[in-house]
Amino acid sequence: MKKYILGIFAIAVLASCKSQQEKALRSADKNFILKTANENFAKKKWKNALALYDRLPNLVAGTDDAPNVVFNSAYANFYDKNYRLAGNQFKNFSVSFPQDSRKEEAAYMSALCYYNGSMDYNLDQSSTELAINELQEFLNNYPNSERSKNINTMIDELSYKLEFKAYENAKQYFKMADYKATTVAFENVLDDFPSTKLRPKIYDYMMKARYLLAQNSVYDLKEERIESALAFTRQVEKELPDTEYSETALDLRKKLEKEKKDFAVVKKQTEERIAVLTAKQKKIADKMAQQNKTEQQMKDQIDLEKQANQMRRDSAVLQTPPPAATFKIQR
């Protein structure tokens, strides 16, 4: 019987709460809406509170209740995990109510909202970049605040997420065996994040990419790429001594030195074959040139003979006297 009575009481309470929420949603009474919204906020009924806070901005504009409505609404969205919206509301609060004692808290919460709203590294990172900017802005505005103590740690965490995304994107080129693009992509990562903690791993991929690019290179670029790969192995050994990466560098350099020697032999043989082929081509060209010259001389000789014969014929015509005059004999 006791359980039954408690159940009836609980249902009655829920019905009463629901009825009050519905009344507040339909009401135009600012004080009733605000009271119900604040009660929902105190009971951590974030969605119910937000539904009512959304109705209040115009009703409380210019009153002492306006800051509390914006502030509570921002916190309700924060606890309801609407981080982007909450961040905007906290930021608007710190701008709209610069004299409010909660201005610093709002500025910090704004940055914290953007921090919590940062997506996983493999998703869009615009929220991460925004969070870094907001955290840095808070650090600049409140350098001595107790809340600033963990800001640098949060910025480092977010920056690493950007670094790791760029690193993973560059790795995709290596997986696709596009070694030239791999090198360029990782160089861009180092340019964008010069103090990255991923430098050793980046060097490892760049070194292997240069090695494979040299090994599979076309003839005209092979020697240059071998030298580039060798130089990079020395750089890795210098900057990362006594590490697994320097061991890899030593192993690849041995292979590259052998590749260099083998290519030198191939290059010499190729140059010799080219020299022989060039000599043959020159000989053939000279022969053809001589043949053409001979043919031209014969043609010229024939033309000269034709001209001489023509001149002789013309001369004979000129030297032949005209026939003697013929007189008729008179009878």
mmCIF file of C-alpha atoms in Angstrom:
data_model
loop_
_atom_site.group_PDB
_atom_site.id
_atom_site.type_symbol
_atom_site.label_atom_id
_atom_site.label_comp_id
_atom_site.label_asym_id
_atom_site.label_seq_id
_atom_site.Cartn_x
_atom_site.Cartn_y
_atom_site.Cartn_z
ATOM 1 C CA MET A 1 0.000 0.000 0.000
ATOM 2 C CA LYS A 2 2.847 2.322 0.931
ATOM 3 C CA LYS A 3 4.614 1.683 -2.414
ATOM 4 C CA TYR A 4 1.366 2.341 -4.237
ATOM 5 C CA ILE A 5 0.931 5.687 -2.493
ATOM 6 C CA LEU A 6 4.537 6.687 -3.292
ATOM 7 C CA GLY A 7 3.993 5.785 -6.931
ATOM 8 C CA ILE A 8 0.865 7.894 -7.112
ATOM 9 C CA PHE A 9 2.727 10.764 -5.478
ATOM 10 C CA ALA A 10 5.628 10.525 -7.968
ATOM 11 C CA ILE A 11 3.211 10.549 -10.895
ATOM 12 C CA ALA A 12 1.449 13.539 -9.451
ATOM 13 C CA VAL A 13 4.746 15.399 -9.037
ATOM 14 C CA LEU A 14 5.783 14.637 -12.628
ATOM 15 C CA ALA A 15 2.379 15.735 -13.902
ATOM 16 C CA SER A 16 2.663 18.910 -11.889
ATOM 17 C CA CYS A 17 6.172 19.610 -13.271
ATOM 18 C CA LYS A 18 5.043 18.917 -16.785
ATOM 19 C CA SER A 19 2.050 21.125 -16.325
ATOM 20 C CA GLN A 20 4.198 23.977 -14.989
ATOM 21 C CA GLN A 21 6.650 23.630 -17.901
ATOM 22 C CA GLU A 22 3.819 23.716 -20.413
ATOM 23 C CA LYS A 23 2.251 26.705 -18.691
ATOM 24 C CA ALA A 24 5.573 28.550 -18.774
ATOM 25 C CA LEU A 25 6.030 27.786 -22.456
ATOM 26 C CA ARG A 26 2.598 29.265 -23.204
ATOM 27 C CA SER A 27 2.852 32.123 -20.735
ATOM 28 C CA ALA A 28 3.771 35.745 -21.460
ATOM 29 C CA ASP A 29 4.586 36.413 -17.809
ATOM 30 C CA LYS A 30 8.313 37.165 -17.688
ATOM 31 C CA ASN A 31 8.642 36.431 -13.973
ATOM 32 C CA PHE A 32 6.849 33.092 -14.200
ATOM 33 C CA ILE A 33 8.921 31.966 -17.204
ATOM 34 C CA LEU A 34 12.157 33.044 -15.499
ATOM 35 C CA LYS A 35 11.218 31.361 -12.216
ATOM 36 C CA THR A 36 10.374 28.090 -13.972
ATOM 37 C CA ALA A 37 13.540 28.247 -16.099
ATOM 38 C CA ASN A 38 15.713 28.808 -13.032
ATOM 39 C CA GLU A 39 14.022 25.930 -11.209
ATOM 40 C CA ASN A 40 14.756 23.631 -14.167
ATOM 41 C CA PHE A 41 18.338 24.889 -14.184
ATOM 42 C CA ALA A 42 18.720 24.145 -10.456
ATOM 43 C CA LYS A 43 17.342 20.641 -11.048
ATOM 44 C CA LYS A 44 19.795 20.164 -13.983
ATOM 45 C CA LYS A 45 16.943 19.798 -16.456
ATOM 46 C CA TRP A 46 18.977 21.504 -19.124
ATOM 47 C CA LYS A 47 16.675 21.055 -22.097
ATOM 48 C CA ASN A 48 13.629 22.303 -20.191
ATOM 49 C CA ALA A 49 15.602 25.269 -18.901
ATOM 50 C CA LEU A 50 16.893 26.117 -22.370
ATOM 51 C CA ALA A 51 13.417 25.946 -23.888
ATOM 52 C CA LEU A 52 12.367 28.701 -21.476
ATOM 53 C CA TYR A 53 15.583 30.752 -21.522
ATOM 54 C CA ASP A 54 15.208 30.970 -25.284
ATOM 55 C CA ARG A 55 11.928 32.850 -24.751
ATOM 56 C CA LEU A 56 13.387 35.403 -22.348
ATOM 57 C CA PRO A 57 15.999 37.600 -24.135
ATOM 58 C CA ASN A 58 13.449 40.057 -25.515
ATOM 59 C CA LEU A 59 11.411 39.995 -22.298
ATOM 60 C CA VAL A 60 14.372 40.797 -20.020
ATOM 61 C CA ALA A 61 16.312 43.089 -22.387
ATOM 62 C CA GLY A 62 17.573 46.148 -20.472
ATOM 63 C CA THR A 63 16.675 44.685 -17.062
ATOM 64 C CA ASP A 64 18.850 43.322 -14.274
ATOM 65 C CA ASP A 65 17.727 39.814 -15.230
ATOM 66 C CA ALA A 66 19.330 39.976 -18.680
ATOM 67 C CA PRO A 67 22.890 38.984 -17.597
ATOM 68 C CA ASN A 68 21.625 36.022 -15.558
ATOM 69 C CA VAL A 69 19.517 34.736 -18.452
ATOM 70 C CA VAL A 70 22.485 34.822 -20.857
ATOM 71 C CA PHE A 71 24.866 33.352 -18.266
ATOM 72 C CA ASN A 72 22.570 30.510 -17.191
ATOM 73 C CA SER A 73 21.594 29.771 -20.768
ATOM 74 C CA ALA A 74 25.280 29.455 -21.691
ATOM 75 C CA TYR A 75 25.907 27.066 -18.783
ATOM 76 C CA ALA A 76 22.820 25.020 -19.651
ATOM 77 C CA ASN A 77 24.103 24.594 -23.205
ATOM 78 C CA PHE A 78 27.544 23.722 -21.846
ATOM 79 C CA TYR A 79 26.167 20.985 -19.587
ATOM 80 C CA ASP A 80 23.922 19.797 -22.423
ATOM 81 C CA LYS A 81 27.136 19.513 -24.516
ATOM 82 C CA ASN A 82 26.135 22.167 -27.034
ATOM 83 C CA TYR A 83 29.678 23.476 -26.837
ATOM 84 C CA ARG A 84 29.782 25.688 -29.919
ATOM 85 C CA LEU A 85 26.565 27.484 -28.951
ATOM 86 C CA ALA A 86 27.628 27.749 -25.303
ATOM 87 C CA GLY A 87 30.985 29.172 -26.330
ATOM 88 C CA ASN A 88 29.317 31.865 -28.404
ATOM 89 C CA GLN A 89 26.962 32.722 -25.533
ATOM 90 C CA PHE A 90 29.759 32.997 -22.980
ATOM 91 C CA LYS A 91 31.765 35.145 -25.369
ATOM 92 C CA ASN A 92 28.753 37.401 -26.002
ATOM 93 C CA PHE A 93 28.266 37.693 -22.248
ATOM 94 C CA SER A 94 31.831 38.904 -21.652
ATOM 95 C CA VAL A 95 31.416 41.447 -24.459
ATOM 96 C CA SER A 96 27.878 42.578 -23.645
ATOM 97 C CA PHE A 97 28.390 42.918 -19.878
ATOM 98 C CA PRO A 98 31.996 44.096 -19.448
ATOM 99 C CA GLN A 99 31.313 45.404 -15.906
ATOM 100 C CA ASP A 100 29.871 42.133 -14.647
ATOM 101 C CA SER A 101 32.023 40.363 -12.033
ATOM 102 C CA ARG A 102 31.596 37.112 -13.987
ATOM 103 C CA LYS A 103 33.274 38.495 -17.103
ATOM 104 C CA GLU A 104 36.521 36.549 -16.548
ATOM 105 C CA GLU A 105 34.623 33.353 -15.796
ATOM 106 C CA ALA A 106 32.597 33.795 -18.981
ATOM 107 C CA ALA A 107 35.749 34.387 -21.045
ATOM 108 C CA TYR A 108 37.322 31.243 -19.593
ATOM 109 C CA MET A 109 34.176 29.191 -20.125
ATOM 110 C CA SER A 110 34.012 30.409 -23.708
ATOM 111 C CA ALA A 111 37.525 29.088 -24.348
ATOM 112 C CA LEU A 112 36.710 25.877 -22.458
ATOM 113 C CA CYS A 113 33.612 25.321 -24.591
ATOM 114 C CA TYR A 114 35.624 25.570 -27.802
ATOM 115 C CA TYR A 115 38.229 23.253 -26.256
ATOM 116 C CA ASN A 116 35.573 20.636 -25.410
ATOM 117 C CA GLY A 117 34.038 21.062 -28.855
ATOM 118 C CA SER A 118 37.271 20.194 -30.636
ATOM 119 C CA MET A 119 36.688 17.214 -32.945
ATOM 120 C CA ASP A 120 38.792 14.054 -33.251
ATOM 121 C CA TYR A 121 41.985 14.567 -35.268
ATOM 122 C CA ASN A 122 40.588 12.754 -38.324
ATOM 123 C CA LEU A 123 37.598 15.127 -38.542
ATOM 124 C CA ASP A 124 37.294 18.808 -39.382
ATOM 125 C CA GLN A 125 39.677 20.832 -37.205
ATOM 126 C CA SER A 126 38.188 24.311 -37.571
ATOM 127 C CA SER A 127 36.836 24.016 -34.000
ATOM 128 C CA THR A 128 40.322 23.088 -32.784
ATOM 129 C CA GLU A 129 41.887 26.135 -34.406
ATOM 130 C CA LEU A 130 39.150 28.328 -32.947
ATOM 131 C CA ALA A 131 39.726 26.828 -29.488
ATOM 132 C CA ILE A 132 43.457 27.559 -29.665
ATOM 133 C CA ASN A 133 42.732 31.184 -30.565
ATOM 134 C CA GLU A 134 40.206 31.555 -27.734
ATOM 135 C CA LEU A 135 42.526 29.985 -25.155
ATOM 136 C CA GLN A 136 45.407 32.178 -26.264
ATOM 137 C CA GLU A 137 43.184 35.249 -26.087
ATOM 138 C CA PHE A 138 42.187 34.397 -22.510
ATOM 139 C CA LEU A 139 45.849 33.888 -21.596
ATOM 140 C CA ASN A 140 46.701 37.276 -23.075
ATOM 141 C CA ASN A 141 43.840 39.038 -21.282
ATOM 142 C CA TYR A 142 44.204 37.296 -17.913
ATOM 143 C CA PRO A 143 47.863 36.166 -17.610
ATOM 144 C CA ASN A 144 47.769 36.182 -13.793
ATOM 145 C CA SER A 145 44.449 34.398 -13.407
ATOM 146 C CA GLU A 146 44.225 31.130 -11.501
ATOM 147 C CA ARG A 147 42.354 29.792 -14.516
ATOM 148 C CA SER A 148 45.379 30.469 -16.749
ATOM 149 C CA LYS A 149 47.494 27.779 -15.105
ATOM 150 C CA ASN A 150 46.280 24.955 -17.352
ATOM 151 C CA ILE A 151 45.780 27.030 -20.502
ATOM 152 C CA ASN A 152 49.188 26.236 -22.013
ATOM 153 C CA THR A 153 48.613 22.528 -21.438
ATOM 154 C CA MET A 154 45.281 22.744 -23.238
ATOM 155 C CA ILE A 155 46.834 24.693 -26.128
ATOM 156 C CA ASP A 156 49.624 22.101 -26.422
ATOM 157 C CA GLU A 157 47.051 19.304 -26.504
ATOM 158 C CA LEU A 158 45.059 20.977 -29.262
ATOM 159 C CA SER A 159 48.176 21.890 -31.245
ATOM 160 C CA TYR A 160 49.315 18.279 -31.115
ATOM 161 C CA LYS A 161 45.960 17.254 -32.567
ATOM 162 C CA LEU A 162 46.586 19.548 -35.557
ATOM 163 C CA GLU A 163 50.128 18.230 -35.896
ATOM 164 C CA PHE A 164 48.961 14.635 -35.782
ATOM 165 C CA LYS A 165 46.287 15.254 -38.421
ATOM 166 C CA ALA A 166 48.881 16.802 -40.757
ATOM 167 C CA TYR A 167 51.244 13.912 -39.976
ATOM 168 C CA GLU A 168 48.594 11.295 -40.768
ATOM 169 C CA ASN A 169 47.681 13.069 -44.011
ATOM 170 C CA ALA A 170 51.331 13.033 -45.092
ATOM 171 C CA LYS A 171 51.576 9.324 -44.258
ATOM 172 C CA GLN A 172 48.849 8.580 -46.779
ATOM 173 C CA TYR A 173 51.158 9.630 -49.622
ATOM 174 C CA PHE A 174 53.758 7.126 -48.389
ATOM 175 C CA LYS A 175 51.143 4.379 -48.278
ATOM 176 C CA MET A 176 50.197 5.244 -51.871
ATOM 177 C CA ALA A 177 53.909 4.984 -52.864
ATOM 178 C CA ASP A 178 53.937 8.632 -53.964
ATOM 179 C CA TYR A 179 57.361 9.252 -52.436
ATOM 180 C CA LYS A 180 57.946 12.678 -53.925
ATOM 181 C CA ALA A 181 54.640 13.949 -52.501
ATOM 182 C CA THR A 182 55.502 12.252 -49.197
ATOM 183 C CA THR A 183 58.652 14.330 -48.842
ATOM 184 C CA VAL A 184 56.886 17.576 -49.736
ATOM 185 C CA ALA A 185 53.975 16.878 -47.346
ATOM 186 C CA PHE A 186 56.251 16.095 -44.403
ATOM 187 C CA GLU A 187 58.393 19.159 -45.127
ATOM 188 C CA ASN A 188 55.198 21.220 -44.895
ATOM 189 C CA VAL A 189 54.412 19.632 -41.522
ATOM 190 C CA LEU A 190 57.844 20.632 -40.226
ATOM 191 C CA ASP A 191 57.399 24.161 -41.584
ATOM 192 C CA ASP A 192 53.976 24.522 -39.949
ATOM 193 C CA PHE A 193 54.990 22.881 -36.655
ATOM 194 C CA PRO A 194 58.752 23.453 -36.191
ATOM 195 C CA SER A 195 58.697 22.277 -32.556
ATOM 196 C CA THR A 196 56.621 19.161 -33.218
ATOM 197 C CA LYS A 197 57.299 16.108 -31.083
ATOM 198 C CA LEU A 198 56.702 13.974 -34.161
ATOM 199 C CA ARG A 199 59.955 15.099 -35.818
ATOM 200 C CA PRO A 200 61.765 11.726 -35.334
ATOM 201 C CA LYS A 201 58.919 9.792 -36.969
ATOM 202 C CA ILE A 202 58.646 12.395 -39.720
ATOM 203 C CA TYR A 203 62.377 12.091 -40.405
ATOM 204 C CA ASP A 204 61.991 8.322 -40.592
ATOM 205 C CA TYR A 205 59.275 8.540 -43.242
ATOM 206 C CA MET A 206 61.136 11.220 -45.189
ATOM 207 C CA MET A 207 64.318 9.167 -45.139
ATOM 208 C CA LYS A 208 62.578 6.025 -46.368
ATOM 209 C CA ALA A 209 60.674 8.011 -49.006
ATOM 210 C CA ARG A 210 63.906 9.542 -50.345
ATOM 211 C CA TYR A 211 65.541 6.121 -50.399
ATOM 212 C CA LEU A 212 62.661 4.509 -52.293
ATOM 213 C CA LEU A 213 62.401 7.481 -54.646
ATOM 214 C CA ALA A 214 66.109 7.137 -55.480
ATOM 215 C CA GLN A 215 65.871 3.384 -55.846
ATOM 216 C CA ASN A 216 62.947 3.573 -58.270
ATOM 217 C CA SER A 217 64.044 6.729 -60.051
ATOM 218 C CA VAL A 218 64.359 7.293 -63.783
ATOM 219 C CA TYR A 219 67.906 7.312 -65.184
ATOM 220 C CA ASP A 220 68.243 11.082 -65.613
ATOM 221 C CA LEU A 221 67.296 11.826 -61.979
ATOM 222 C CA LYS A 222 68.723 8.779 -60.224
ATOM 223 C CA GLU A 223 72.175 10.121 -59.372
ATOM 224 C CA GLU A 224 70.762 13.368 -57.963
ATOM 225 C CA ARG A 225 68.190 11.520 -55.864
ATOM 226 C CA ILE A 226 70.752 9.080 -54.505
ATOM 227 C CA GLU A 227 72.880 12.012 -53.329
ATOM 228 C CA SER A 228 69.832 13.682 -51.774
ATOM 229 C CA ALA A 229 68.904 10.502 -49.906
ATOM 230 C CA LEU A 230 72.486 10.026 -48.701
ATOM 231 C CA ALA A 231 72.631 13.599 -47.411
ATOM 232 C CA PHE A 232 69.383 13.093 -45.492
ATOM 233 C CA THR A 233 70.656 9.918 -43.807
ATOM 234 C CA ARG A 234 73.616 11.945 -42.531
ATOM 235 C CA GLN A 235 71.235 14.630 -41.246
ATOM 236 C CA VAL A 236 69.203 12.019 -39.364
ATOM 237 C CA GLU A 237 72.331 10.533 -37.790
ATOM 238 C CA LYS A 238 73.453 13.998 -36.719
ATOM 239 C CA GLU A 239 70.130 15.133 -35.249
ATOM 240 C CA LEU A 240 68.976 11.785 -33.814
ATOM 241 C CA PRO A 241 72.151 10.011 -32.668
ATOM 242 C CA ASP A 242 71.979 6.694 -30.839
ATOM 243 C CA THR A 243 68.352 6.077 -31.776
ATOM 244 C CA GLU A 244 66.521 3.505 -33.848
ATOM 245 C CA TYR A 245 66.269 6.162 -36.557
ATOM 246 C CA SER A 246 70.042 6.632 -36.754
ATOM 247 C CA GLU A 247 70.394 2.860 -37.069
ATOM 248 C CA THR A 248 67.916 2.906 -39.943
ATOM 249 C CA ALA A 249 69.870 5.787 -41.484
ATOM 250 C CA LEU A 250 73.102 3.776 -41.337
ATOM 251 C CA ASP A 251 71.434 0.744 -42.919
ATOM 252 C CA LEU A 252 69.886 2.795 -45.732
ATOM 253 C CA ARG A 253 73.154 4.625 -46.371
ATOM 254 C CA LYS A 254 74.943 1.307 -46.935
ATOM 255 C CA LYS A 255 72.283 0.334 -49.448
ATOM 256 C CA LEU A 256 72.464 3.734 -51.101
ATOM 257 C CA GLU A 257 76.253 3.565 -51.380
ATOM 258 C CA LYS A 258 75.920 0.207 -53.116
ATOM 259 C CA GLU A 259 73.188 1.658 -55.336
ATOM 260 C CA LYS A 260 75.502 4.559 -56.139
ATOM 261 C CA LYS A 261 78.358 2.219 -57.145
ATOM 262 C CA ASP A 262 76.061 0.027 -59.213
ATOM 263 C CA PHE A 263 74.639 3.059 -60.933
ATOM 264 C CA ALA A 264 78.149 4.394 -61.625
ATOM 265 C CA VAL A 265 78.901 1.150 -63.502
ATOM 266 C CA VAL A 266 75.619 1.370 -65.392
ATOM 267 C CA LYS A 267 76.274 5.038 -66.153
ATOM 268 C CA LYS A 268 79.763 4.281 -67.493
ATOM 269 C CA GLN A 269 78.459 1.444 -69.661
ATOM 270 C CA THR A 270 75.624 3.627 -70.875
ATOM 271 C CA GLU A 271 77.977 6.481 -71.736
ATOM 272 C CA GLU A 272 80.263 4.059 -73.600
ATOM 273 C CA ARG A 273 77.339 2.680 -75.574
ATOM 274 C CA ILE A 274 76.175 6.208 -76.279
ATOM 275 C CA ALA A 275 79.689 7.116 -77.449
ATOM 276 C CA VAL A 276 79.831 4.094 -79.763
ATOM 277 C CA LEU A 277 76.350 4.797 -81.069
ATOM 278 C CA THR A 278 77.199 8.459 -81.562
ATOM 279 C CA ALA A 279 80.348 7.509 -83.497
ATOM 280 C CA LYS A 280 78.356 5.153 -85.697
ATOM 281 C CA GLN A 281 75.736 7.784 -86.312
ATOM 282 C CA LYS A 282 78.448 10.296 -87.188
ATOM 283 C CA LYS A 283 80.088 7.854 -89.556
ATOM 284 C CA ILE A 284 76.769 7.161 -91.244
ATOM 285 C CA ALA A 285 76.050 10.860 -91.418
ATOM 286 C CA ASP A 286 79.477 11.563 -92.899
ATOM 287 C CA LYS A 287 78.974 8.784 -95.422
ATOM 288 C CA MET A 288 75.592 10.089 -96.390
ATOM 289 C CA ALA A 289 76.962 13.571 -96.607
ATOM 290 C CA GLN A 290 79.783 12.346 -98.884
ATOM 291 C CA GLN A 291 77.300 10.390 -100.955
ATOM 292 C CA ASN A 292 75.082 13.408 -101.265
ATOM 293 C CA LYS A 293 78.107 15.488 -102.178
ATOM 294 C CA THR A 294 79.133 13.010 -104.861
ATOM 295 C CA GLU A 295 75.635 12.883 -106.254
ATOM 296 C CA GLN A 296 75.514 16.650 -106.296
ATOM 297 C CA GLN A 297 78.868 16.821 -108.059
ATOM 298 C CA MET A 298 77.651 14.341 -110.669
ATOM 299 C CA LYS A 299 74.501 16.354 -111.108
ATOM 300 C CA ASP A 300 76.511 19.540 -111.412
ATOM 301 C CA GLN A 301 78.806 17.851 -113.972
ATOM 302 C CA ILE A 302 75.828 16.728 -116.023
ATOM 303 C CA ASP A 303 74.396 20.239 -115.858
ATOM 304 C CA LEU A 304 77.719 21.694 -116.982
ATOM 305 C CA GLU A 305 77.930 19.263 -119.884
ATOM 306 C CA LYS A 306 74.391 20.142 -120.882
ATOM 307 C CA GLN A 307 75.283 23.804 -120.768
ATOM 308 C CA ALA A 308 78.450 23.230 -122.822
ATOM 309 C CA ASN A 309 76.555 21.271 -125.469
ATOM 310 C CA GLN A 310 73.965 23.976 -125.609
ATOM 311 C CA MET A 311 76.671 26.601 -126.024
ATOM 312 C CA ARG A 312 78.274 24.604 -128.838
ATOM 313 C CA ARG A 313 74.946 24.324 -130.591
ATOM 314 C CA ASP A 314 74.310 28.019 -130.237
ATOM 315 C CA SER A 315 77.813 28.839 -131.528
ATOM 316 C CA ALA A 316 77.392 26.593 -134.592
ATOM 317 C CA VAL A 317 74.224 28.408 -135.523
ATOM 318 C CA LEU A 318 75.934 31.775 -135.328
ATOM 319 C CA GLN A 319 78.990 30.711 -137.424
ATOM 320 C CA THR A 320 77.078 29.006 -140.257
ATOM 321 C CA PRO A 321 76.835 31.519 -143.215
ATOM 322 C CA PRO A 322 73.497 32.100 -144.768
ATOM 323 C CA PRO A 323 72.921 30.184 -148.067
ATOM 324 C CA ALA A 324 74.234 31.893 -151.348
ATOM 325 C CA ALA A 325 71.791 34.117 -153.259
ATOM 326 C CA THR A 326 70.127 32.376 -156.193
ATOM 327 C CA PHE A 327 69.818 34.387 -159.464
ATOM 328 C CA LYS A 328 67.467 33.481 -162.219
ATOM 329 C CA ILE A 329 69.155 33.072 -165.669
ATOM 330 C CA GLN A 330 67.551 35.147 -168.319
ATOM 331 C CA ARG A 331 66.553 33.196 -171.353
#
